[in-house]
């Protein structure tokens, strides 16, 4: 592709995206395909000769788009939002063009240093405690990971390194009975992390939650810790959820920190979805209470903060635990800057070696929206969810299952599981909107997770009207 | 950003990339900054109000570009290439615009199915054995991972699952003495994988290599296996390198497979860099010999196959080992399609849950270049490296350290380490080209890894002339 051709096709790709977004309102949110439909529509072998990029764009419209569930649709309310935004897209596009590797500082210094700056900006934007920030004399710092799953796994490795006195990296987790704690509502990545770290799923204690709030029962945690320690287990990692996936429940981080005080456990705060709401001062007390006592915290700008996937930011109080747990230096990566200790080599902050210039997209979001724009975005999601909450309250056929949490509303049909799930499936099948379900205290519920920058009150109205129609 | 503004700024971003590439020839390959320069040039706090995207582009030129080492520069010969290309950039741009999550089939079916098609296309393009392909009745399949580090780690988890009879995922790696094998030249990610999986770095046996070829001494592997088994170790994972990072050495996969036959070890082929060269029939015998006996193989289109980072493809003979090792299904991910068994849920094929539509960029590369274009690209790199080899042979001050491997030439100054490293550092400091070093059999060497689609014979000439000048 010549430079002129790249410009022409690049402009066409940008226009394709603008047109795709403009047309989203008119397509079903949920893909209307059966397993294998898309696969069967594509050739079974790669082409021998090259084709113009236009051919791909044409196939995209005809073969791929009908098979997509549209996460950027204004009436996508399932799971959690995974905002893409103009600023992030263009920031990431620039990153692709530069095509630099930031595995160590020396491989392209600006990749590391822009990331240091923007994760620190984000820490300030959210009002995180000072100890998580990378300052010249501090011990902490942040890093962009791909997902909160990876961030949680990485934090667990740092915890094991710390609790084992460094032996885990050399001789493994061995026969020590390590125990990992989270509430029964903790994200599934906690169990996956324990499996991947060689601890196994059975070491993860699913601590019961308060039935009303779905937050961890900290007294139950205390009892379990005491029992486990009596039984020869070593608590290594406790995860507090600030915004669970199921209902947006917020654990009491302060109380959890107090409960584990005196044990060898690392306290990790999973604020993957809710954490970014701390950009608004009015949410900060609730989201950050007790976070100063945590060893690490993760939040995902790629969920509700407009930063196209993937961008999950992990901050740690003591970066040395991460880097000591993960650092290996083969000869071909040795260099004077690393050995001087004057630089950060981010490959020691996560499982991967190679790394993309992901800071570009977060930088673009923080600058293009500014803190004012980000607060307006979060407030819009919260306001629209409050509106959903009102609609639920005003309809006697529905009831809230848990209190609204920020922009997440969890509710059900008063008739029970069957009408709840039937209504949700019918709404989803209509293509008008897409909701996902959960189970709370044994009963099915549907979730409306607002958060797209494209969603308006009219989208809520249209969704609600369709829900009425299918009841 | 309004749709019109997105179009305008998007076109500007595309043009910025085209201009960046056009200007690369005139800038130093290696960043000319000291630690902290870029960081100090940026504001210490995020902006309160949003700024136009143009402001970011301006700062990019002024503050960021001077701090980059330019991986897409035509005279970047360090490490291995990490090709970005017009087709991949635009494919990934489309993926950002769509912003869909492919964690499970149901979250956006086309994301999964296009990936299934393109990794199968790539398997065909490379001539991989049939068992790695995802067919309706086969057991294998491929997946796009972020890096070969992650792919290796994932393969190790699958190996542990298999060797433990499934107990590793439930009760951990425990007190079993698991042993992991690779040559002394295996990539550092092998040791990191063992550390992350809870086995510890000391369980990794660095098997000696043949001094001339730097390929694993398979007899030494056999002896070590026998000793380890006698000592109560359980071999779980053997990595064969097809193209080591240091010198491009290629292990004898067939002989390794025979050596481990009868043990419980999983055979993983790390062809991260060299694997894509199998798109050319003339390299296939060497690269794929014995691969049919492997349980998994990884190669990175994001290195030498034009597919902008990140895109590392892992294929396994039995996908069930992966999915059984990693699958967890919380309520909110339960769905009819997954439970029918008719679909693939890629979140069970790697550590992360969330996943980007990375298949778009690989699809764009395979279609836009076609197999002919990809072969021409690989051949160009090999031909240029052969030219470097000639230049080395014709200059009595230099000598090859190992035979050229595909597009990698490893050589040194006959005067020893000091003149070798001094020449390389002087060349790098000149900004004309960027090479990286290695140590082979205790002696320093410099590496020229060709592979950018932008590199021409004139770039080699200019690099060589500068090397002569600084000697």
CSV table of C-alpha atoms in Angstrom, one decimal, chain B residues 88-373:
chain,number,residue,atom,x,y,z
B,88,UNK,CA,-3.0,-4.0,9.9
B,89,UNK,CA,-3.3,-0.5,11.2
B,90,UNK,CA,-6.5,0.0,9.3
B,91,UNK,CA,-7.8,-3.4,10.4
B,92,UNK,CA,-7.1,-2.6,14.0
B,93,UNK,CA,-8.6,0.9,13.6
B,94,UNK,CA,-11.9,-0.8,12.4
B,95,UNK,CA,-11.7,-3.0,15.5
B,96,UNK,CA,-11.4,0.0,17.7
B,97,UNK,CA,-14.4,1.6,16.0
B,98,UNK,CA,-16.5,-1.6,16.4
B,99,UNK,CA,-15.3,-1.8,20.0
B,100,UNK,CA,-16.8,-5.3,20.5
B,101,UNK,CA,-15.8,-7.8,23.2
B,102,UNK,CA,-15.1,-11.3,22.1
B,103,UNK,CA,-14.7,-12.9,25.5
B,104,UNK,CA,-17.3,-15.5,24.7
B,105,UNK,CA,-19.0,-16.3,21.4
B,106,UNK,CA,-22.3,-14.9,22.6
B,107,UNK,CA,-20.9,-11.4,23.4
B,108,UNK,CA,-20.3,-10.7,19.7
B,109,UNK,CA,-20.3,-13.9,17.5
B,110,UNK,CA,-18.4,-12.5,14.5
B,111,UNK,CA,-15.5,-11.6,16.7
B,112,UNK,CA,-15.0,-15.2,17.5
B,113,UNK,CA,-15.8,-16.6,14.1
B,114,UNK,CA,-13.6,-14.3,12.1
B,115,UNK,CA,-10.8,-15.2,14.4
B,116,UNK,CA,-11.4,-18.9,13.9
B,117,UNK,CA,-11.3,-18.4,10.2
B,118,UNK,CA,-8.2,-16.3,10.1
B,119,UNK,CA,-6.1,-18.4,12.4
B,120,UNK,CA,-7.1,-21.4,10.3
B,121,UNK,CA,-6.1,-19.4,7.2
B,122,UNK,CA,-2.7,-18.7,8.8
B,123,UNK,CA,-2.3,-22.4,9.7
B,124,UNK,CA,-2.9,-23.2,6.0
B,125,UNK,CA,-0.6,-20.4,4.8
B,126,UNK,CA,2.2,-21.8,6.9
B,127,UNK,CA,1.6,-25.4,6.1
B,128,UNK,CA,1.0,-26.4,9.7
B,129,UNK,CA,0.0,-30.0,10.3
B,130,UNK,CA,-3.8,-30.6,10.0
B,131,UNK,CA,-4.2,-31.5,13.7
B,132,UNK,CA,-3.6,-27.8,14.7
B,133,UNK,CA,-6.6,-26.7,12.6
B,134,UNK,CA,-10.0,-26.1,14.0
B,135,UNK,CA,-12.1,-28.5,11.9
B,136,UNK,CA,-15.6,-29.8,12.7
B,137,UNK,CA,-14.4,-33.1,13.8
B,138,UNK,CA,-10.8,-32.3,14.9
B,139,UNK,CA,-9.6,-31.6,18.4
B,140,UNK,CA,-7.2,-28.8,17.7
B,141,UNK,CA,-7.4,-25.1,17.0
B,142,UNK,CA,-5.8,-21.7,17.2
B,143,UNK,CA,-6.2,-18.5,19.1
B,144,UNK,CA,-4.8,-15.0,18.9
B,145,UNK,CA,-2.9,-14.2,22.1
B,146,UNK,CA,-1.2,-10.9,22.9
B,147,UNK,CA,2.4,-12.2,23.0
B,148,UNK,CA,4.3,-15.4,22.8
B,149,UNK,CA,5.1,-14.9,26.5
B,150,UNK,CA,1.4,-15.4,27.2
B,151,UNK,CA,1.1,-18.2,24.7
B,152,UNK,CA,3.9,-20.1,26.4
B,153,UNK,CA,2.4,-19.5,29.8
B,154,UNK,CA,-1.0,-20.7,28.6
B,155,UNK,CA,0.6,-23.8,27.0
B,156,UNK,CA,2.3,-24.5,30.3
B,157,UNK,CA,-1.0,-24.3,32.2
B,158,UNK,CA,-2.5,-26.8,29.7
B,159,UNK,CA,0.5,-29.1,30.2
B,160,UNK,CA,0.1,-29.0,33.9
B,161,UNK,CA,-3.6,-29.7,33.6
B,162,UNK,CA,-2.9,-32.7,31.4
B,163,UNK,CA,0.1,-34.1,33.4
B,164,UNK,CA,-1.8,-33.6,36.7
B,165,UNK,CA,-4.8,-35.5,35.5
B,166,UNK,CA,-6.8,-32.3,36.1
B,167,UNK,CA,-5.9,-31.8,39.7
B,168,UNK,CA,-3.7,-28.7,39.2
B,169,UNK,CA,-6.7,-26.5,38.5
B,170,UNK,CA,-8.4,-27.6,41.6
B,171,UNK,CA,-5.7,-28.1,44.2
B,172,UNK,CA,-2.7,-26.4,42.6
B,173,UNK,CA,0.7,-27.6,41.6
B,174,UNK,CA,1.3,-28.7,45.1
B,175,UNK,CA,4.4,-30.7,46.2
B,176,UNK,CA,4.9,-32.5,42.9
B,177,UNK,CA,8.4,-31.8,41.6
B,178,UNK,CA,7.5,-30.5,38.1
B,179,UNK,CA,10.3,-29.9,35.7
B,180,UNK,CA,10.4,-27.7,32.7
B,181,UNK,CA,12.9,-27.9,29.8
B,182,UNK,CA,14.3,-25.6,27.2
B,183,UNK,CA,17.7,-25.0,25.8
B,184,UNK,CA,20.0,-22.5,27.4
B,185,UNK,CA,19.0,-20.2,24.5
B,186,UNK,CA,15.2,-20.5,25.2
B,187,UNK,CA,13.4,-17.2,25.5
B,188,UNK,CA,13.3,-15.7,29.0
B,189,UNK,CA,9.5,-16.0,28.9
B,190,UNK,CA,9.9,-19.8,29.6
B,191,UNK,CA,11.4,-19.1,33.0
B,192,UNK,CA,8.9,-16.3,33.6
B,193,UNK,CA,6.1,-18.8,32.7
B,194,UNK,CA,7.4,-21.3,35.3
B,195,UNK,CA,7.6,-18.5,37.9
B,196,UNK,CA,4.0,-17.4,37.2
B,197,UNK,CA,2.6,-20.9,37.2
B,198,UNK,CA,3.8,-21.4,40.7
B,199,UNK,CA,6.7,-23.8,39.7
B,200,UNK,CA,9.5,-21.4,40.3
B,201,UNK,CA,12.5,-20.5,38.2
B,202,UNK,CA,14.6,-23.3,39.5
B,203,UNK,CA,12.5,-26.0,37.9
B,204,UNK,CA,13.5,-24.9,34.5
B,205,UNK,CA,16.4,-26.8,33.1
B,206,UNK,CA,18.6,-24.9,30.6
B,207,UNK,CA,19.8,-27.7,28.4
B,208,UNK,CA,23.1,-27.0,26.8
B,209,UNK,CA,23.4,-26.2,23.1
B,210,UNK,CA,25.7,-27.3,20.4
B,211,UNK,CA,28.3,-24.5,20.4
B,212,UNK,CA,28.3,-24.2,16.6
B,213,UNK,CA,24.6,-24.1,15.9
B,214,UNK,CA,23.3,-22.9,19.3
B,215,UNK,CA,20.5,-25.6,18.9
B,216,UNK,CA,19.6,-27.8,21.9
B,217,UNK,CA,21.9,-30.7,22.5
B,218,UNK,CA,19.2,-33.4,22.5
B,219,UNK,CA,21.4,-36.0,24.0
B,220,UNK,CA,21.9,-33.7,26.9
B,221,UNK,CA,18.2,-33.4,27.2
B,222,UNK,CA,17.8,-37.1,27.3
B,223,UNK,CA,20.3,-37.5,30.1
B,224,UNK,CA,18.8,-34.7,32.1
B,225,UNK,CA,15.3,-36.2,31.7
B,226,UNK,CA,16.5,-39.6,32.8
B,227,UNK,CA,18.4,-38.1,35.8
B,228,UNK,CA,15.4,-35.9,36.8
B,229,UNK,CA,13.0,-38.9,36.6
B,230,UNK,CA,15.3,-40.9,38.7
B,231,UNK,CA,15.3,-38.1,41.2
B,232,UNK,CA,11.6,-37.9,41.5
B,233,UNK,CA,10.9,-35.0,39.1
B,234,UNK,CA,8.0,-35.1,36.7
B,235,UNK,CA,8.8,-33.6,33.3
B,236,UNK,CA,5.8,-31.4,32.4
B,237,UNK,CA,6.8,-29.1,29.6
B,238,UNK,CA,9.6,-29.1,27.0
B,239,UNK,CA,10.0,-26.1,24.8
B,240,UNK,CA,11.7,-26.4,21.4
B,241,UNK,CA,12.9,-23.1,19.9
B,242,UNK,CA,12.5,-22.6,16.2
B,243,UNK,CA,14.5,-19.4,15.9
B,244,UNK,CA,16.1,-18.4,19.2
B,245,UNK,CA,16.2,-14.7,20.1
B,246,UNK,CA,19.9,-14.6,20.3
B,247,UNK,CA,21.0,-16.2,17.1
B,248,UNK,CA,17.9,-17.6,15.4
B,249,UNK,CA,19.0,-21.2,16.2
B,250,UNK,CA,16.5,-23.9,15.3
B,251,UNK,CA,16.2,-26.9,17.7
B,252,UNK,CA,15.6,-30.4,16.2
B,253,UNK,CA,11.9,-30.7,17.1
B,254,UNK,CA,11.7,-34.3,15.8
B,255,UNK,CA,14.6,-35.5,17.9
B,256,UNK,CA,13.3,-33.6,21.0
B,257,UNK,CA,9.9,-35.3,20.5
B,258,UNK,CA,11.5,-38.7,20.4
B,259,UNK,CA,13.6,-37.9,23.4
B,260,UNK,CA,10.6,-37.1,25.5
B,261,UNK,CA,8.4,-39.9,24.2
B,262,UNK,CA,7.1,-41.9,27.1
B,263,UNK,CA,7.3,-39.0,29.6
B,264,UNK,CA,4.3,-36.9,30.7
B,265,UNK,CA,5.8,-33.8,29.1
B,266,UNK,CA,4.0,-31.5,26.7
B,267,UNK,CA,6.0,-30.4,23.7
B,268,UNK,CA,5.7,-26.7,22.9
B,269,UNK,CA,7.3,-25.1,19.8
B,270,UNK,CA,8.3,-21.5,20.2
B,271,UNK,CA,8.5,-20.2,16.7
B,272,UNK,CA,7.6,-16.7,17.7
B,273,UNK,CA,9.9,-15.0,15.2
B,274,UNK,CA,10.7,-17.6,12.6
B,275,UNK,CA,7.4,-19.4,12.3
B,276,UNK,CA,5.9,-17.0,9.8
B,277,UNK,CA,8.7,-17.7,7.4
B,278,UNK,CA,6.9,-21.0,6.7
B,279,UNK,CA,4.7,-19.1,4.4
B,280,UNK,CA,7.5,-19.6,1.9
B,281,UNK,CA,7.7,-23.3,0.8
B,282,UNK,CA,11.5,-23.1,0.7
B,283,UNK,CA,11.7,-22.6,4.5
B,284,UNK,CA,9.0,-25.0,5.4
B,285,UNK,CA,11.1,-28.1,5.7
B,286,UNK,CA,13.5,-26.5,8.2
B,287,UNK,CA,10.9,-24.7,10.2
B,288,UNK,CA,8.2,-27.3,10.5
B,289,UNK,CA,10.3,-30.5,10.7
B,290,UNK,CA,8.8,-32.5,13.6
B,291,UNK,CA,6.2,-29.9,14.4
B,292,UNK,CA,3.5,-32.6,13.9
B,293,UNK,CA,4.7,-34.2,17.1
B,294,UNK,CA,4.3,-31.1,19.1
B,295,UNK,CA,1.3,-30.3,21.4
B,296,UNK,CA,1.4,-26.6,20.7
B,297,UNK,CA,3.2,-24.0,18.5
B,298,UNK,CA,3.3,-20.3,18.6
B,299,UNK,CA,4.3,-17.7,16.1
B,300,UNK,CA,3.9,-14.0,16.1
B,301,UNK,CA,2.5,-12.2,13.0
B,302,UNK,CA,3.3,-9.1,14.9
B,303,UNK,CA,7.0,-9.7,14.6
B,304,UNK,CA,7.8,-10.3,10.9
B,305,UNK,CA,4.4,-10.6,9.3
B,306,UNK,CA,3.1,-7.1,9.1
B,307,UNK,CA,0.4,-7.5,11.8
B,308,UNK,CA,0.7,-4.5,14.1
B,309,UNK,CA,1.4,-5.6,17.7
B,310,UNK,CA,-0.3,-7.4,19.4
B,311,UNK,CA,-1.0,-10.6,17.5
B,312,UNK,CA,0.6,-13.9,18.6
B,313,UNK,CA,-1.1,-17.1,17.4
B,314,UNK,CA,-1.1,-20.2,19.5
B,315,UNK,CA,-2.2,-23.5,18.0
B,316,UNK,CA,-2.9,-26.6,20.1
B,317,UNK,CA,-3.5,-30.2,19.1
B,318,UNK,CA,-6.1,-30.7,21.8
B,319,UNK,CA,-8.0,-27.6,22.7
B,320,UNK,CA,-9.7,-29.4,25.5
B,321,UNK,CA,-6.5,-29.2,27.6
B,322,UNK,CA,-6.6,-25.4,27.4
B,323,UNK,CA,-10.2,-25.0,28.0
B,324,UNK,CA,-10.4,-27.4,30.8
B,325,UNK,CA,-7.4,-25.8,32.5
B,326,UNK,CA,-8.9,-22.3,32.3
B,327,UNK,CA,-12.6,-22.4,32.1
B,328,UNK,CA,-14.8,-20.9,34.8
B,329,UNK,CA,-18.3,-19.8,34.2
B,330,UNK,CA,-19.9,-17.3,36.6
B,331,UNK,CA,-23.7,-16.9,36.2
B,332,UNK,CA,-23.5,-13.7,34.2
B,333,UNK,CA,-21.6,-15.4,31.4
B,334,UNK,CA,-23.9,-18.4,31.1
B,335,UNK,CA,-25.7,-18.6,27.8
B,336,UNK,CA,-27.5,-21.1,25.6
B,337,UNK,CA,-24.8,-21.0,22.8
B,338,UNK,CA,-22.0,-21.9,25.2
B,339,UNK,CA,-24.0,-24.6,26.9
B,340,UNK,CA,-24.9,-26.2,23.5
B,341,UNK,CA,-21.2,-26.8,22.9
B,342,UNK,CA,-21.7,-25.5,19.4
B,343,UNK,CA,-19.4,-22.5,19.8
B,344,UNK,CA,-15.9,-21.6,20.9
B,345,UNK,CA,-15.5,-19.2,23.9
B,346,UNK,CA,-12.0,-17.8,23.5
B,347,UNK,CA,-11.8,-16.5,27.1
B,348,UNK,CA,-11.0,-20.1,28.0
B,349,UNK,CA,-8.0,-20.1,25.7
B,350,UNK,CA,-6.0,-17.5,27.6
B,351,UNK,CA,-5.5,-15.8,30.9
B,352,UNK,CA,-7.6,-12.7,30.2
B,353,UNK,CA,-11.4,-12.5,30.1
B,354,UNK,CA,-12.0,-9.4,27.9
B,355,UNK,CA,-10.6,-9.6,24.4
B,356,UNK,CA,-10.3,-7.3,21.5
B,357,UNK,CA,-11.3,-8.0,17.9
B,358,UNK,CA,-7.7,-8.6,17.0
B,359,UNK,CA,-8.6,-10.9,14.1
B,360,UNK,CA,-9.6,-7.8,12.1
B,361,UNK,CA,-5.9,-6.8,11.6
B,362,UNK,CA,-4.8,-10.3,10.8
B,363,UNK,CA,-7.7,-10.6,8.3
B,364,UNK,CA,-6.7,-7.3,6.8
B,365,UNK,CA,-3.1,-8.5,6.4
B,366,UNK,CA,-3.9,-11.9,4.9
B,367,UNK,CA,-6.3,-10.3,2.4
B,368,UNK,CA,-4.4,-7.2,1.5
B,369,UNK,CA,-1.1,-8.8,0.9
B,370,UNK,CA,-2.3,-12.2,-0.1
B,371,UNK,CA,0.0,-15.2,0.3
B,372,UNK,CA,2.1,-13.9,-2.7
B,373,UNK,CA,2.6,-10.6,-0.9
